[in-house]
């Protein structure tokens, strides 16, 4: 792990880092200079020359990395990423609860939980670090970008471990609601059990027949809404796209889903059709003080387009 960053957060986003390889006695100086190393190893599209000229690379002590510096093995280098212009995601991040250890929010659709890919500034983590003045604020679990509802975050690094352990050991009860087609021929409540696998770079997850069960969801029909119904979903596992795939497998894909049953060509900056999936409640026994905690979303289905 790297040492603490010598650069302050920018817009609520910490600096990125890279590290030169460990000392290789067979090749004591595989690159002649630090600039040589950066030019050869940086991903395509990174304007290393401009960043060097602007003195944007620094060492652990905050001193500027110069292009002609002698190459150093096992050396951390810090910098701030170039960010694309991101359209503001409409919709309010409502703070449901805040104390010394936790911030609990009601996430709108289309806002990423963490900075990732094309969504950096427009993420819950980055926006709230800046708005709340909490530079170490970190999500304790994730919601898909298109999913709305209750999201827990730790205010500081020291609180992450106790709460993340609850999620890892499945001691957090999460309940969702979804709007999907009504099927009177299905007998609810029911439980879906199967094996879900997600291949990196492939949009959809897949059910793998005859593989060991790794995804379990209890499903109840809560109420009818014309030809649709609101379903209450209680996952016992947390596989990628589990709820969306389980309802799709029952022939009742969630309204507004851009991936199931088929992948739709929707721009990442199109906020017109929210996924009708809501993380409605989250319950846990606080690992620090032993209190029973229950957080409830103030949103309800159907979820209107933000704006």
C-alpha positions as a Markdown table, in Angstrom:
| # | Residue | x | y | z |
|---|---|---|---|---|
| 1 | Unk | 0.0 | 0.0 | 0.0 |
| 2 | Unk | 1.2 | 3.5 | -0.7 |
| 3 | Unk | 2.0 | 6.0 | 2.0 |
| 4 | Unk | -0.3 | 9.0 | 2.7 |
| 5 | Unk | -0.6 | 11.2 | -0.4 |
| 6 | Unk | 1.4 | 14.4 | -0.3 |
| 7 | Unk | -1.2 | 16.1 | -2.5 |
| 8 | Unk | -4.4 | 17.4 | -1.0 |
| 9 | Unk | -7.8 | 16.2 | -2.3 |
| 10 | Unk | -9.1 | 18.1 | -5.3 |
| 11 | Unk | -12.9 | 18.5 | -5.7 |
| 12 | Unk | -13.2 | 15.8 | -3.0 |
| 13 | Unk | -11.1 | 13.4 | -5.0 |
| 14 | Unk | -7.8 | 12.1 | -3.7 |
| 15 | Unk | -4.7 | 12.0 | -5.9 |
| 16 | Unk | -3.8 | 9.0 | -8.0 |
| 17 | Unk | -0.5 | 7.1 | -7.7 |
| 18 | Unk | 1.8 | 4.9 | -9.6 |
| 19 | Unk | 4.9 | 3.1 | -8.5 |
| 20 | Unk | 8.2 | 2.1 | -10.2 |
| 21 | Unk | 9.0 | -1.6 | -10.1 |
| 22 | Unk | 11.2 | -3.1 | -7.3 |
| 23 | Unk | 14.9 | -3.1 | -7.8 |
| 24 | Unk | 16.0 | -5.7 | -10.4 |
| 25 | Unk | 19.6 | -6.7 | -10.1 |
| 26 | Unk | 19.5 | -8.0 | -13.6 |
| 27 | Unk | 18.3 | -4.6 | -14.9 |
| 28 | Unk | 19.4 | -2.1 | -12.3 |
| 29 | Unk | 18.3 | 0.8 | -14.6 |
| 30 | Unk | 15.6 | -0.4 | -17.0 |
| 31 | Unk | 14.7 | 3.3 | -17.7 |
| 32 | Unk | 17.3 | 6.0 | -17.8 |
| 33 | Unk | 15.1 | 8.7 | -16.1 |
| 34 | Unk | 11.8 | 9.0 | -14.3 |
| 35 | Unk | 10.5 | 10.9 | -17.3 |
| 36 | Unk | 11.5 | 7.9 | -19.5 |
| 37 | Unk | 9.6 | 5.5 | -17.2 |
| 38 | Unk | 6.5 | 7.7 | -17.3 |
| 39 | Unk | 6.5 | 8.0 | -21.0 |
| 40 | Unk | 6.9 | 4.3 | -21.6 |
| 41 | Unk | 4.4 | 3.0 | -19.0 |
| 42 | Unk | 1.6 | 5.5 | -18.9 |
| 43 | Unk | -1.7 | 4.5 | -20.6 |
| 44 | Unk | -2.4 | 5.7 | -24.1 |
| 45 | Unk | -4.1 | 9.1 | -24.1 |
| 46 | Unk | -2.2 | 10.4 | -21.0 |
| 47 | Unk | -0.4 | 13.6 | -22.0 |
| 48 | Unk | 2.8 | 12.9 | -20.0 |
| 49 | Unk | 4.8 | 15.7 | -21.6 |
| 50 | Unk | 2.2 | 18.3 | -20.6 |
| 51 | Unk | 1.9 | 17.0 | -17.1 |
| 52 | Unk | 5.7 | 17.0 | -16.7 |
| 53 | Unk | 5.9 | 20.5 | -18.0 |
| 54 | Unk | 3.1 | 21.6 | -15.6 |
| 55 | Unk | 5.0 | 19.9 | -12.7 |
| 56 | Unk | 2.0 | 17.7 | -11.8 |
| 57 | Unk | 4.0 | 14.6 | -10.8 |
| 58 | Unk | 5.4 | 14.6 | -7.3 |
| 59 | Unk | 7.2 | 12.3 | -4.9 |
| 60 | Unk | 6.1 | 11.2 | -1.5 |
| 61 | Unk | 7.7 | 14.2 | 0.1 |
| 62 | Unk | 5.8 | 16.6 | -2.2 |
| 63 | Unk | 8.8 | 17.5 | -4.3 |
| 64 | Unk | 8.3 | 17.8 | -8.0 |
| 65 | Unk | 9.3 | 15.0 | -10.3 |
| 66 | Unk | 11.4 | 16.4 | -13.1 |
| 67 | Unk | 11.7 | 14.6 | -16.5 |
| 68 | Unk | 15.5 | 14.3 | -16.2 |
| 69 | Unk | 15.5 | 12.9 | -12.6 |
| 70 | Unk | 17.5 | 9.7 | -12.4 |
| 71 | Unk | 15.3 | 6.6 | -12.4 |
| 72 | Unk | 14.5 | 5.3 | -8.9 |
| 73 | Unk | 13.1 | 1.7 | -8.2 |
| 74 | Unk | 10.2 | 1.2 | -5.8 |
| 75 | Unk | 9.2 | 4.9 | -5.8 |
| 76 | Unk | 5.6 | 6.2 | -5.5 |
| 77 | Unk | 4.6 | 9.0 | -7.8 |
| 78 | Unk | 1.5 | 11.1 | -7.2 |
| 79 | Unk | -0.7 | 13.2 | -9.5 |
| 80 | Unk | -4.2 | 14.4 | -10.0 |
| 81 | Unk | -6.1 | 12.9 | -13.0 |
| 82 | Unk | -7.4 | 14.9 | -15.9 |
| 83 | Unk | -11.2 | 14.8 | -15.6 |
| 84 | Unk | -13.7 | 14.9 | -18.5 |
| 85 | Unk | -16.5 | 17.5 | -18.5 |
| 86 | Unk | -19.3 | 15.7 | -16.8 |
| 87 | Unk | -22.9 | 16.8 | -17.1 |
| 88 | Unk | -24.4 | 17.4 | -13.7 |
| 89 | Unk | -26.6 | 14.5 | -12.7 |
| 90 | Unk | -30.0 | 15.9 | -11.6 |
| 91 | Unk | -31.6 | 14.9 | -8.4 |
| 92 | Unk | -30.8 | 15.6 | -4.8 |
| 93 | Unk | -28.6 | 13.4 | -2.5 |
| 94 | Unk | -30.7 | 13.5 | 0.7 |
| 95 | Unk | -28.9 | 12.9 | 3.9 |
| 96 | Unk | -31.1 | 10.6 | 6.0 |
| 97 | Unk | -28.7 | 10.4 | 9.0 |
| 98 | Unk | -25.3 | 11.7 | 10.1 |
| 99 | Unk | -23.2 | 11.1 | 13.2 |
| 100 | Unk | -19.5 | 10.7 | 14.1 |
| 101 | Unk | -19.2 | 7.3 | 12.2 |
| 102 | Unk | -21.9 | 7.2 | 9.5 |
| 103 | Unk | -23.5 | 9.2 | 6.8 |
| 104 | Unk | -26.6 | 7.6 | 5.4 |
| 105 | Unk | -28.0 | 9.0 | 2.1 |
| 106 | Unk | -30.9 | 8.5 | -0.2 |
| 107 | Unk | -29.2 | 8.2 | -3.6 |
| 108 | Unk | -31.0 | 9.4 | -6.7 |
| 109 | Unk | -30.8 | 7.4 | -9.9 |
| 110 | Unk | -27.9 | 7.9 | -12.4 |
| 111 | Unk | -25.4 | 8.9 | -9.8 |
| 112 | Unk | -22.5 | 6.5 | -9.3 |
| 113 | Unk | -21.6 | 5.4 | -5.8 |
| 114 | Unk | -17.8 | 5.7 | -6.3 |
| 115 | Unk | -15.7 | 7.6 | -8.9 |
| 116 | Unk | -15.3 | 5.2 | -11.8 |
| 117 | Unk | -14.8 | 5.4 | -15.5 |
| 118 | Unk | -16.6 | 8.3 | -17.0 |
| 119 | Unk | -18.3 | 9.2 | -13.7 |
| 120 | Unk | -15.9 | 10.8 | -11.3 |
| 121 | Unk | -17.1 | 14.2 | -10.2 |
| 122 | Unk | -20.7 | 13.0 | -10.6 |
| 123 | Unk | -20.5 | 10.3 | -7.9 |
| 124 | Unk | -21.9 | 10.2 | -4.4 |
| 125 | Unk | -18.4 | 9.9 | -2.9 |
| 126 | Unk | -16.8 | 12.8 | -4.6 |
| 127 | Unk | -19.8 | 15.2 | -4.3 |
| 128 | Unk | -20.3 | 14.5 | -0.6 |
| 129 | Unk | -16.7 | 14.6 | 0.4 |
| 130 | Unk | -16.7 | 18.2 | -0.9 |
| 131 | Unk | -20.2 | 19.2 | 0.3 |
| 132 | Unk | -19.8 | 17.8 | 3.8 |
| 133 | Unk | -16.1 | 18.5 | 4.3 |
| 134 | Unk | -15.3 | 14.8 | 4.9 |
| 135 | Unk | -12.2 | 14.0 | 2.8 |
| 136 | Unk | -12.1 | 10.3 | 4.0 |
| 137 | Unk | -15.8 | 9.6 | 3.4 |
| 138 | Unk | -16.2 | 6.1 | 1.9 |
| 139 | Unk | -19.1 | 3.9 | 0.9 |
| 140 | Unk | -19.5 | 0.8 | 2.9 |
| 141 | Unk | -21.4 | -1.0 | 0.1 |
| 142 | Unk | -22.5 | -0.1 | -3.4 |
| 143 | Unk | -25.6 | 0.6 | -5.4 |
| 144 | Unk | -25.6 | 0.4 | -9.2 |
| 145 | Unk | -25.5 | 3.9 | -10.9 |
| 146 | Unk | -29.1 | 3.5 | -12.1 |
| 147 | Unk | -30.4 | 2.2 | -8.7 |
| 148 | Unk | -31.9 | 4.6 | -6.2 |
| 149 | Unk | -32.1 | 4.5 | -2.4 |
| 150 | Unk | -30.4 | 4.0 | 0.9 |
| 151 | Unk | -26.6 | 4.0 | 0.9 |
| 152 | Unk | -24.2 | 3.9 | 3.9 |
| 153 | Unk | -20.9 | 5.7 | 4.1 |
| 154 | Unk | -18.2 | 5.8 | 6.8 |
| 155 | Unk | -17.0 | 9.3 | 7.8 |
| 156 | Unk | -13.4 | 8.2 | 8.4 |
| 157 | Unk | -11.0 | 5.4 | 7.5 |
| 158 | Unk | -11.0 | 4.1 | 11.1 |
| 159 | Unk | -14.7 | 3.3 | 11.0 |
| 160 | Unk | -14.6 | 1.3 | 7.8 |
| 161 | Unk | -13.5 | -2.1 | 9.2 |
| 162 | Unk | -16.3 | -2.7 | 11.7 |
| 163 | Unk | -19.1 | -1.9 | 9.3 |
| 164 | Unk | -17.6 | -3.6 | 6.2 |
| 165 | Unk | -17.2 | -6.7 | 8.3 |
| 166 | Unk | -21.0 | -6.8 | 8.8 |
| 167 | Unk | -21.6 | -6.6 | 5.0 |
| 168 | Unk | -19.0 | -9.3 | 4.4 |
| 169 | Unk | -20.6 | -11.6 | 6.9 |
| 170 | Unk | -24.1 | -10.8 | 5.6 |
| 171 | Unk | -25.3 | -9.4 | 8.8 |
| 172 | Unk | -27.0 | -6.4 | 7.2 |
| 173 | Unk | -30.6 | -6.8 | 6.1 |
| 174 | Unk | -31.4 | -5.0 | 2.9 |
| 175 | Unk | -34.8 | -4.7 | 1.3 |
| 176 | Unk | -35.6 | -3.4 | -2.2 |
| 177 | Unk | -38.7 | -2.6 | -4.1 |
| 178 | Unk | -39.0 | -3.0 | -7.9 |
| 179 | Unk | -41.7 | -2.1 | -10.4 |
| 180 | Unk | -42.1 | -4.9 | -13.0 |
| 181 | Unk | -44.9 | -6.6 | -15.0 |
| 182 | Unk | -47.6 | -8.4 | -13.0 |
| 183 | Unk | -47.8 | -12.1 | -13.4 |
| 184 | Unk | -50.8 | -13.7 | -11.7 |
| 185 | Unk | -49.6 | -17.2 | -12.6 |
| 186 | Unk | -46.6 | -16.9 | -10.3 |
| 187 | Unk | -47.2 | -17.9 | -6.6 |
| 188 | Unk | -45.6 | -15.4 | -4.2 |
| 189 | Unk | -43.7 | -15.3 | -2.0 |
| 190 | Unk | -40.9 | -17.3 | -3.7 |
| 191 | Unk | -37.2 | -17.7 | -3.5 |
| 192 | Unk | -34.8 | -17.7 | -6.5 |
| 193 | Unk | -31.6 | -19.6 | -6.1 |
| 194 | Unk | -29.0 | -19.9 | -8.8 |
| 195 | Unk | -25.4 | -19.2 | -9.8 |
| 196 | Unk | -24.6 | -15.8 | -11.3 |
| 197 | Unk | -21.4 | -15.0 | -13.1 |
| 198 | Unk | -20.2 | -11.7 | -14.5 |
| 199 | Unk | -17.5 | -11.5 | -17.1 |
| 200 | Unk | -15.3 | -8.3 | -17.1 |
| 201 | Unk | -16.1 | -6.1 | -20.1 |
| 202 | Unk | -19.5 | -7.8 | -20.7 |
| 203 | Unk | -22.5 | -5.7 | -19.9 |
| 204 | Unk | -24.9 | -8.5 | -18.8 |
| 205 | Unk | -24.3 | -11.0 | -16.0 |
| 206 | Unk | -25.4 | -14.6 | -16.7 |
| 207 | Unk | -27.0 | -17.5 | -14.9 |
| 208 | Unk | -24.8 | -20.6 | -15.0 |
| 209 | Unk | -26.9 | -23.8 | -15.0 |
| 210 | Unk | -25.9 | -26.6 | -12.7 |
| 211 | Unk | -23.2 | -24.5 | -10.9 |
| 212 | Unk | -23.2 | -24.1 | -7.1 |
| 213 | Unk | -25.7 | -21.6 | -5.8 |
| 214 | Unk | -24.2 | -18.2 | -5.1 |
| 215 | Unk | -27.2 | -15.9 | -5.5 |
| 216 | Unk | -30.4 | -16.1 | -3.4 |
| 217 | Unk | -33.3 | -13.6 | -3.3 |
| 218 | Unk | -36.7 | -13.8 | -1.5 |
| 219 | Unk | -39.4 | -12.1 | -3.6 |
| 220 | Unk | -42.9 | -11.0 | -2.5 |
| 221 | Unk | -45.6 | -9.3 | -4.5 |
| 222 | Unk | -46.4 | -6.2 | -2.5 |
| 223 | Unk | -49.2 | -4.5 | -4.5 |
| 224 | Unk | -50.6 | -4.3 | -8.0 |
| 225 | Unk | -50.3 | -1.1 | -10.2 |
| 226 | Unk | -52.4 | -1.8 | -13.2 |
| 227 | Unk | -50.6 | -4.2 | -15.5 |
| 228 | Unk | -47.5 | -3.8 | -13.3 |
| 229 | Unk | -46.7 | -4.7 | -9.7 |
| 230 | Unk | -44.4 | -3.6 | -6.9 |
| 231 | Unk | -42.3 | -6.5 | -5.7 |
| 232 | Unk | -40.4 | -6.6 | -2.4 |
| 233 | Unk | -37.0 | -8.1 | -2.7 |
| 234 | Unk | -34.7 | -9.4 | 0.1 |
| 235 | Unk | -31.3 | -10.5 | -1.2 |
| 236 | Unk | -29.3 | -12.9 | 0.9 |
| 237 | Unk | -26.2 | -12.5 | -1.3 |
| 238 | Unk | -24.8 | -9.6 | -3.3 |
| 239 | Unk | -23.9 | -10.7 | -6.8 |
| 240 | Unk | -23.6 | -8.1 | -9.6 |
| 241 | Unk | -27.1 | -7.4 | -11.1 |
| 242 | Unk | -28.6 | -10.1 | -8.9 |
| 243 | Unk | -32.0 | -8.5 | -8.4 |
| 244 | Unk | -32.3 | -7.4 | -12.0 |
| 245 | Unk | -31.3 | -10.8 | -13.3 |
| 246 | Unk | -33.6 | -12.7 | -10.9 |
| 247 | Unk | -36.7 | -10.8 | -11.9 |
| 248 | Unk | -35.8 | -11.0 | -15.6 |
| 249 | Unk | -35.4 | -14.8 | -15.1 |
| 250 | Unk | -39.0 | -14.9 | -13.8 |
| 251 | Unk | -40.2 | -13.1 | -17.0 |
| 252 | Unk | -40.8 | -9.9 | -15.1 |
| 253 | Unk | -37.9 | -7.6 | -15.9 |
| 254 | Unk | -37.7 | -4.3 | -14.0 |
| 255 | Unk | -39.2 | -1.3 | -15.7 |
| 256 | Unk | -36.6 | 1.0 | -17.2 |
| 257 | Unk | -33.8 | -1.6 | -17.1 |
| 258 | Unk | -31.2 | -0.7 | -19.9 |
| 259 | Unk | -29.5 | -4.2 | -19.6 |
| 260 | Unk | -32.2 | -6.8 | -19.1 |
| 261 | Unk | -33.8 | -8.4 | -21.1 |
| 262 | Unk | -31.6 | -6.7 | -23.8 |
| 263 | Unk | -28.8 | -4.1 | -23.8 |
| 264 | Unk | -30.1 | -0.8 | -24.9 |
| 265 | Unk | -28.0 | 1.9 | -26.6 |
| 266 | Unk | -28.5 | 4.6 | -24.0 |
| 267 | Unk | -26.1 | 7.4 | -23.5 |
| 268 | Unk | -24.5 | 7.6 | -20.1 |
| 269 | Unk | -25.7 | 11.2 | -19.9 |
| 270 | Unk | -29.4 | 10.3 | -20.7 |
| 271 | Unk | -31.3 | 10.7 | -17.5 |
| 272 | Unk | -34.8 | 10.3 | -18.9 |
| 273 | Unk | -35.7 | 6.7 | -17.9 |
| 274 | Unk | -34.9 | 5.7 | -14.3 |
| 275 | Unk | -34.6 | 2.1 | -13.4 |
| 276 | Unk | -37.5 | 1.3 | -11.2 |
| 277 | Unk | -35.4 | -0.3 | -8.5 |
| 278 | Unk | -35.2 | 1.2 | -5.0 |
| 279 | Unk | -33.0 | 0.2 | -2.0 |
| 280 | Unk | -35.9 | 1.0 | 0.4 |
| 281 | Unk | -34.6 | -0.1 | 3.8 |
| 282 | Unk | -31.4 | -1.2 | 5.5 |
| 283 | Unk | -31.1 | -2.6 | 9.0 |
| 284 | Unk | -28.1 | -3.6 | 11.1 |
| 285 | Unk | -26.8 | -3.9 | 14.7 |
| 286 | Unk | -24.2 | -1.2 | 15.1 |
| 287 | Unk | -20.9 | -3.0 | 15.6 |
| 288 | Unk | -19.5 | -0.1 | 17.7 |
| 289 | Unk | -22.3 | 0.6 | 20.2 |
| 290 | Unk | -24.7 | -2.4 | 19.7 |
| 291 | Unk | -27.7 | -0.2 | 18.8 |
| 292 | Unk | -30.3 | -1.5 | 16.3 |
| 293 | Unk | -30.2 | 0.8 | 13.3 |
| 294 | Unk | -32.8 | 1.1 | 10.6 |
| 295 | Unk | -32.7 | 3.5 | 7.7 |
| 296 | Unk | -35.6 | 4.0 | 5.2 |
| 297 | Unk | -35.6 | 5.7 | 1.9 |
| 298 | Unk | -38.0 | 8.7 | 1.4 |
| 299 | Unk | -38.5 | 7.7 | -2.2 |
| 300 | Unk | -41.3 | 5.6 | -3.6 |
| 301 | Unk | -42.1 | 3.8 | -6.8 |
| 302 | Unk | -42.6 | 4.8 | -9.6 |
| 303 | Unk | -39.4 | 6.8 | -9.6 |
| 304 | Unk | -39.8 | 9.9 | -11.8 |
| 305 | Unk | -37.0 | 11.2 | -14.0 |
| 306 | Unk | -34.8 | 13.5 | -11.9 |
| 307 | Unk | -34.8 | 17.2 | -12.6 |
